[in-house]
Short mmCIF file of N, CA and C in Angstrom, two decimals:
data_model
loop_
_atom_site.label_atom_id
_atom_site.label_comp_id
_atom_site.label_asym_id
_atom_site.label_seq_id
_atom_site.Cartn_x
_atom_site.Cartn_y
_atom_site.Cartn_z
N GLN A 1 -16.87 -58.71 25.03
CA GLN A 1 -17.96 -59.78 24.38
C GLN A 1 -18.68 -59.20 23.33
N ALA A 2 -18.99 -57.78 23.39
CA ALA A 2 -19.73 -57.33 22.27
C ALA A 2 -18.84 -57.25 20.84
N ILE A 3 -17.74 -57.26 21.14
CA ILE A 3 -17.01 -57.24 19.76
C ILE A 3 -16.98 -58.60 19.21
N LEU A 4 -16.61 -59.61 20.02
CA LEU A 4 -16.79 -61.00 19.68
C LEU A 4 -17.92 -61.36 19.01
N ALA A 5 -19.17 -60.85 19.56
CA ALA A 5 -20.51 -61.24 19.15
C ALA A 5 -20.48 -60.66 17.59
N ALA A 6 -20.29 -59.27 17.42
CA ALA A 6 -20.28 -58.54 16.27
C ALA A 6 -19.62 -59.32 15.08
N GLN A 7 -18.22 -59.86 15.48
CA GLN A 7 -17.42 -60.61 14.50
C GLN A 7 -18.02 -61.66 14.17
N ARG A 8 -18.70 -62.65 15.02
CA ARG A 8 -19.49 -63.83 14.66
C ARG A 8 -20.59 -63.60 13.80
N ARG A 9 -21.17 -62.36 13.86
CA ARG A 9 -22.24 -62.09 12.94
C ARG A 9 -21.75 -61.47 11.54
N GLY A 10 -20.42 -61.37 11.56
CA GLY A 10 -19.80 -60.95 10.21
C GLY A 10 -19.79 -59.49 10.04
N GLU A 11 -20.08 -58.64 11.16
CA GLU A 11 -20.09 -57.27 10.89
C GLU A 11 -18.64 -56.67 10.98
N ASP A 12 -18.57 -55.59 10.27
CA ASP A 12 -17.15 -55.10 10.26
C ASP A 12 -17.08 -54.17 11.68
N VAL A 13 -15.85 -54.52 12.30
CA VAL A 13 -15.28 -54.32 13.65
C VAL A 13 -14.23 -53.47 13.46
N GLU A 14 -13.92 -52.28 14.01
CA GLU A 14 -12.77 -51.48 13.98
C GLU A 14 -12.09 -51.57 15.24
N THR A 15 -10.92 -52.04 15.42
CA THR A 15 -10.24 -51.97 16.69
C THR A 15 -8.90 -51.27 16.47
N SER A 16 -8.47 -50.52 17.55
CA SER A 16 -7.02 -50.01 17.47
C SER A 16 -6.34 -50.21 18.84
N LYS A 17 -5.12 -50.55 18.50
CA LYS A 17 -4.24 -50.99 19.66
C LYS A 17 -3.76 -49.54 20.03
N LYS A 18 -3.64 -49.22 21.53
CA LYS A 18 -2.90 -48.16 21.98
C LYS A 18 -1.59 -48.68 22.35
N TRP A 19 -0.70 -47.64 21.83
CA TRP A 19 0.74 -48.10 22.21
C TRP A 19 0.99 -47.75 23.87
N ALA A 20 1.46 -48.90 24.27
CA ALA A 20 1.94 -48.79 25.86
C ALA A 20 0.78 -48.73 26.68
N ALA A 21 -0.45 -49.35 26.23
CA ALA A 21 -1.63 -49.16 26.93
C ALA A 21 -1.42 -49.84 28.26
N GLY A 22 -1.91 -49.09 29.22
CA GLY A 22 -1.94 -49.87 30.70
C GLY A 22 -0.57 -49.77 31.39
N GLN A 23 0.37 -49.17 30.70
CA GLN A 23 1.73 -48.97 31.16
C GLN A 23 1.93 -47.44 31.58
N ASN A 24 2.81 -47.31 32.42
CA ASN A 24 3.16 -45.94 32.73
C ASN A 24 4.47 -45.46 32.10
N LYS A 25 4.26 -45.37 30.59
CA LYS A 25 5.32 -44.76 29.84
C LYS A 25 4.96 -43.43 29.31
N GLN A 26 5.89 -42.58 29.37
CA GLN A 26 5.39 -41.41 28.64
C GLN A 26 6.71 -41.33 27.68
N HIS A 27 6.32 -41.11 26.56
CA HIS A 27 7.31 -41.26 25.40
C HIS A 27 7.05 -40.07 24.48
N PHE A 28 8.05 -39.23 24.35
CA PHE A 28 7.82 -37.98 23.75
C PHE A 28 9.22 -37.70 23.11
N ILE A 29 9.25 -37.05 21.95
CA ILE A 29 10.65 -36.64 21.30
C ILE A 29 11.23 -35.36 21.93
N THR A 30 12.24 -35.54 22.34
CA THR A 30 13.06 -34.22 23.09
C THR A 30 13.90 -33.74 21.75
N LYS A 31 14.29 -32.53 22.09
CA LYS A 31 15.27 -31.74 21.11
C LYS A 31 16.48 -32.76 20.74
N ASN A 32 17.10 -33.45 21.88
CA ASN A 32 18.24 -34.21 21.54
C ASN A 32 18.07 -35.33 20.68
N THR A 33 16.86 -35.97 20.85
CA THR A 33 16.40 -37.10 19.99
C THR A 33 16.42 -36.60 18.49
N ALA A 34 15.80 -35.47 18.35
CA ALA A 34 15.74 -34.96 16.90
C ALA A 34 17.14 -34.69 16.31
N LYS A 35 18.05 -34.00 17.28
CA LYS A 35 19.47 -33.87 16.85
C LYS A 35 20.11 -35.11 16.46
N LEU A 36 19.89 -36.04 17.24
CA LEU A 36 20.58 -37.35 16.99
C LEU A 36 20.00 -38.00 15.72
N ASP A 37 18.78 -37.83 15.35
CA ASP A 37 18.28 -38.33 14.16
C ASP A 37 18.87 -37.58 12.85
N ARG A 38 19.18 -36.41 13.09
CA ARG A 38 19.78 -35.73 11.89
C ARG A 38 21.26 -35.63 12.02
N GLU A 39 21.98 -36.66 12.84
CA GLU A 39 23.30 -36.74 13.08
C GLU A 39 24.17 -36.54 12.04
N THR A 40 25.18 -35.81 12.21
CA THR A 40 26.17 -35.56 11.26
C THR A 40 27.52 -35.86 11.85
N GLU A 41 28.66 -35.62 11.04
CA GLU A 41 29.95 -36.11 11.43
C GLU A 41 30.17 -34.99 12.83
N GLU A 42 29.79 -33.91 12.96
CA GLU A 42 30.18 -33.15 14.04
C GLU A 42 29.66 -33.58 15.43
N LEU A 43 28.65 -34.50 15.27
CA LEU A 43 28.35 -35.12 16.71
C LEU A 43 29.08 -36.32 17.24
N HIS A 44 29.99 -36.72 16.40
CA HIS A 44 30.70 -37.87 16.76
C HIS A 44 31.81 -37.51 17.84
N HIS A 45 32.09 -38.40 18.82
CA HIS A 45 33.22 -38.06 19.80
C HIS A 45 34.54 -38.15 19.07
N ASP A 46 35.46 -37.19 19.38
CA ASP A 46 36.87 -37.39 18.86
C ASP A 46 37.54 -38.67 19.36
N ARG A 47 38.20 -39.31 18.73
CA ARG A 47 38.98 -40.36 18.90
C ARG A 47 40.46 -40.20 19.26
N VAL A 48 41.29 -41.13 19.98
CA VAL A 48 42.57 -41.02 20.08
C VAL A 48 43.15 -41.31 18.67
N SER A 49 44.16 -40.38 18.21
CA SER A 49 44.95 -40.61 16.89
C SER A 49 45.66 -41.82 16.88
N LEU A 50 45.79 -42.29 15.72
CA LEU A 50 46.72 -43.31 15.50
C LEU A 50 48.06 -43.11 15.84
N GLU A 51 48.61 -41.90 15.75
CA GLU A 51 49.97 -41.45 16.19
C GLU A 51 50.14 -41.67 17.67
N VAL A 52 49.11 -41.48 18.32
CA VAL A 52 49.19 -41.51 19.97
C VAL A 52 49.09 -43.08 20.23
N GLY A 53 48.39 -43.94 19.52
CA GLY A 53 48.28 -45.32 19.68
C GLY A 53 49.77 -45.85 19.33
N LYS A 54 50.30 -45.52 18.41
CA LYS A 54 51.71 -45.90 18.10
C LYS A 54 52.72 -45.84 19.18
N VAL A 55 52.55 -44.37 19.64
CA VAL A 55 53.47 -43.98 20.70
C VAL A 55 53.24 -44.82 22.04
N ILE A 56 52.12 -45.18 22.33
CA ILE A 56 51.94 -45.86 23.45
C ILE A 56 52.36 -47.22 23.24
N GLN A 57 52.11 -47.80 22.23
CA GLN A 57 52.45 -49.32 21.88
C GLN A 57 54.19 -49.22 21.81
N GLN A 58 54.91 -48.30 21.35
CA GLN A 58 56.22 -48.30 21.28
C GLN A 58 56.79 -48.06 22.53
N GLY A 59 56.20 -46.97 23.28
CA GLY A 59 56.56 -47.01 24.64
C GLY A 59 56.40 -48.23 25.74
N ARG A 60 55.27 -48.67 25.58
CA ARG A 60 54.96 -50.02 26.27
C ARG A 60 55.96 -51.24 25.97
N GLN A 61 56.34 -51.47 24.65
CA GLN A 61 57.08 -52.49 24.16
C GLN A 61 58.48 -52.08 24.66
N SER A 62 59.16 -50.90 24.61
CA SER A 62 60.42 -50.51 25.07
C SER A 62 60.60 -50.76 26.54
N LYS A 63 59.65 -50.58 27.27
CA LYS A 63 59.82 -50.92 28.82
C LYS A 63 59.45 -52.60 29.16
N GLY A 64 59.24 -53.21 28.01
CA GLY A 64 58.94 -54.66 27.96
C GLY A 64 57.73 -55.23 28.69
N LEU A 65 56.72 -54.28 28.53
CA LEU A 65 55.24 -54.50 29.25
C LEU A 65 54.42 -55.05 28.20
N THR A 66 53.61 -55.89 28.59
CA THR A 66 52.31 -56.41 27.72
C THR A 66 51.24 -55.30 28.06
N GLN A 67 50.20 -55.43 27.21
CA GLN A 67 48.95 -54.53 27.49
C GLN A 67 48.45 -54.75 28.78
N LYS A 68 48.44 -55.99 29.23
CA LYS A 68 47.91 -56.34 30.49
C LYS A 68 48.68 -55.76 31.60
N ASP A 69 50.09 -55.81 31.38
CA ASP A 69 50.96 -55.33 32.53
C ASP A 69 50.79 -53.77 32.64
N LEU A 70 50.65 -53.18 31.59
CA LEU A 70 50.51 -51.70 31.49
C LEU A 70 49.15 -51.36 32.27
N ALA A 71 48.17 -52.05 31.89
CA ALA A 71 46.75 -51.72 32.39
C ALA A 71 46.92 -51.93 33.99
N THR A 72 47.39 -53.04 34.32
CA THR A 72 47.43 -53.30 35.81
C THR A 72 48.26 -52.20 36.70
N LYS A 73 49.38 -51.81 35.94
CA LYS A 73 50.21 -50.71 36.47
C LYS A 73 49.46 -49.56 36.81
N ILE A 74 48.54 -49.06 35.64
CA ILE A 74 47.82 -47.80 35.90
C ILE A 74 46.41 -48.10 36.28
N ASN A 75 46.02 -49.22 36.69
CA ASN A 75 44.71 -49.56 37.39
C ASN A 75 43.77 -49.24 36.39
N GLU A 76 43.89 -49.86 35.30
CA GLU A 76 42.68 -49.80 34.17
C GLU A 76 42.53 -51.09 33.74
N LYS A 77 41.57 -51.47 32.97
CA LYS A 77 41.49 -52.92 32.22
C LYS A 77 42.37 -52.93 30.91
N PRO A 78 42.77 -54.16 30.70
CA PRO A 78 43.42 -54.35 29.45
C PRO A 78 42.77 -53.92 28.16
N GLN A 79 41.52 -53.85 28.16
CA GLN A 79 40.69 -53.43 26.96
C GLN A 79 40.94 -51.89 26.75
N VAL A 80 41.23 -51.09 27.97
CA VAL A 80 41.35 -49.72 27.65
C VAL A 80 42.61 -49.63 26.89
N ILE A 81 43.74 -50.15 27.27
CA ILE A 81 44.79 -50.08 26.57
C ILE A 81 44.90 -50.44 25.14
N ALA A 82 44.18 -51.49 24.87
CA ALA A 82 44.03 -52.12 23.60
C ALA A 82 43.14 -50.90 22.71
N ASP A 83 42.09 -50.35 23.30
CA ASP A 83 41.28 -49.30 22.65
C ASP A 83 42.16 -48.06 22.32
N TYR A 84 43.01 -47.58 23.24
CA TYR A 84 43.90 -46.64 22.98
C TYR A 84 44.98 -46.81 21.95
N GLU A 85 45.47 -48.01 21.91
CA GLU A 85 46.39 -48.27 20.87
C GLU A 85 45.87 -48.47 19.49
N SER A 86 44.72 -48.92 19.36
CA SER A 86 44.19 -49.05 18.09
C SER A 86 43.30 -47.78 17.59
N GLY A 87 43.25 -46.81 18.47
CA GLY A 87 42.71 -45.45 18.03
C GLY A 87 41.10 -45.52 18.28
N ARG A 88 40.68 -46.50 19.03
CA ARG A 88 39.10 -46.58 19.14
C ARG A 88 38.45 -45.76 20.40
N ALA A 89 39.67 -45.46 21.30
CA ALA A 89 39.25 -44.92 22.52
C ALA A 89 38.79 -43.46 22.35
N ILE A 90 38.07 -42.96 23.28
CA ILE A 90 37.70 -41.53 23.48
C ILE A 90 38.65 -41.01 24.50
N PRO A 91 39.44 -39.96 24.06
CA PRO A 91 40.51 -39.67 25.10
C PRO A 91 39.98 -39.03 26.39
N ASN A 92 40.71 -39.67 27.40
CA ASN A 92 40.35 -39.18 28.97
C ASN A 92 41.74 -38.76 29.58
N ASN A 93 41.74 -37.58 29.74
CA ASN A 93 42.91 -36.84 30.36
C ASN A 93 43.53 -37.63 31.62
N GLN A 94 42.72 -38.15 32.51
CA GLN A 94 43.24 -38.94 33.79
C GLN A 94 43.98 -40.16 33.07
N VAL A 95 43.32 -40.93 32.13
CA VAL A 95 44.04 -42.13 31.86
C VAL A 95 45.22 -41.88 31.11
N MET A 96 45.23 -40.81 30.15
CA MET A 96 46.18 -40.35 29.35
C MET A 96 47.49 -39.88 30.32
N GLY A 97 47.15 -39.32 31.41
CA GLY A 97 48.18 -38.71 32.39
C GLY A 97 48.83 -40.07 32.92
N LYS A 98 48.06 -41.03 33.31
CA LYS A 98 48.44 -42.34 33.98
C LYS A 98 49.57 -43.09 32.94
N ILE A 99 49.15 -43.25 31.62
CA ILE A 99 49.84 -43.98 30.63
C ILE A 99 51.06 -43.28 30.36
N GLU A 100 51.00 -41.83 30.38
CA GLU A 100 52.15 -40.97 30.08
C GLU A 100 53.17 -41.27 31.05
N ARG A 101 52.97 -41.22 32.46
CA ARG A 101 53.72 -41.55 33.53
C ARG A 101 54.27 -42.86 33.70
N ALA A 102 53.59 -43.84 33.11
CA ALA A 102 53.86 -45.31 33.10
C ALA A 102 54.82 -45.67 32.12
N ILE A 103 54.72 -44.92 30.84
CA ILE A 103 55.69 -45.15 29.72
C ILE A 103 56.82 -44.11 29.68
N GLY A 104 56.63 -42.92 30.34
CA GLY A 104 57.54 -41.97 30.36
C GLY A 104 57.68 -41.21 28.92
N LEU A 105 56.53 -41.11 28.35
CA LEU A 105 56.52 -40.39 26.94
C LEU A 105 55.22 -39.55 26.95
N LYS A 106 55.43 -38.32 26.27
CA LYS A 106 54.38 -37.47 26.25
C LYS A 106 53.28 -37.83 25.09
N LEU A 107 51.96 -37.77 25.48
CA LEU A 107 50.92 -38.27 24.44
C LEU A 107 50.02 -37.10 24.24
N ARG A 108 50.23 -35.96 24.86
CA ARG A 108 49.18 -34.80 24.62
C ARG A 108 50.26 -33.60 24.36
N GLY A 109 49.40 -32.76 23.55
CA GLY A 109 50.20 -31.42 23.11
C GLY A 109 50.94 -31.57 22.03
N LYS A 110 52.10 -30.68 21.85
CA LYS A 110 52.77 -30.48 20.46
C LYS A 110 53.61 -31.61 20.41
N ASP A 111 54.61 -32.03 21.35
CA ASP A 111 55.78 -32.97 21.21
C ASP A 111 55.23 -34.30 21.78
N ILE A 112 54.25 -34.82 20.94
CA ILE A 112 53.98 -36.24 21.20
C ILE A 112 55.17 -37.18 20.87
N GLY A 113 55.48 -38.03 21.95
CA GLY A 113 56.44 -39.14 21.74
C GLY A 113 57.90 -38.56 22.32
N LYS A 114 57.86 -37.44 22.82
CA LYS A 114 59.20 -36.97 23.32
C LYS A 114 59.15 -37.56 24.75
N PRO A 115 60.36 -37.72 25.45
CA PRO A 115 60.32 -38.02 26.80
C PRO A 115 59.74 -37.24 27.67
N LEU A 116 59.11 -37.71 28.76
CA LEU A 116 58.45 -36.83 29.64
C LEU A 116 59.33 -36.07 30.61
N GLU A 117 59.28 -34.75 30.77
CA GLU A 117 60.11 -34.06 31.82
C GLU A 117 59.53 -34.41 33.12
N THR A 118 60.53 -34.86 34.17
CA THR A 118 60.12 -34.96 35.57
C THR A 118 60.76 -34.07 36.28
N GLY A 119 59.95 -32.87 36.35
CA GLY A 119 60.27 -31.69 37.11
C GLY A 119 59.98 -31.91 38.72
N PRO A 120 60.36 -31.11 39.64
CA PRO A 120 60.20 -31.13 40.96
C PRO A 120 58.62 -30.87 41.21
N LYS A 121 57.99 -31.90 42.13
CA LYS A 121 56.71 -31.91 42.54
C LYS A 121 56.61 -31.03 43.69
N GLY A 122 55.46 -30.46 43.88
CA GLY A 122 55.08 -29.69 45.22
C GLY A 122 55.12 -28.23 44.84
N LYS A 123 54.73 -27.44 46.01
CA LYS A 123 54.77 -26.03 45.78
C LYS A 123 55.68 -25.21 46.47
#
């Protein structure tokens, strides 16, 4: 009320709004935030190479599977297969292993695209 009265009289009134006033927010900059602000190429995640994407696509097509069929077969979403084929996905060894077994081609290591050797399982 005092502020409104002073404004009506034409006096100079200085007000300042506090950030997150009345809320329980604690906002401070951490080391990670500062590191992300100075982000360079080295902080980006590695993506699946286009070579691997092509191998997945060719292996899938040679088996006569659509992206959706392959995704269903390995219990993943069709978008996951699309991301791997286009090179947008961040590689996950579990998913890569499932795709390798489903299409029968190696996707990791030196001989990418070579048939998967199916050795005896067990100890």
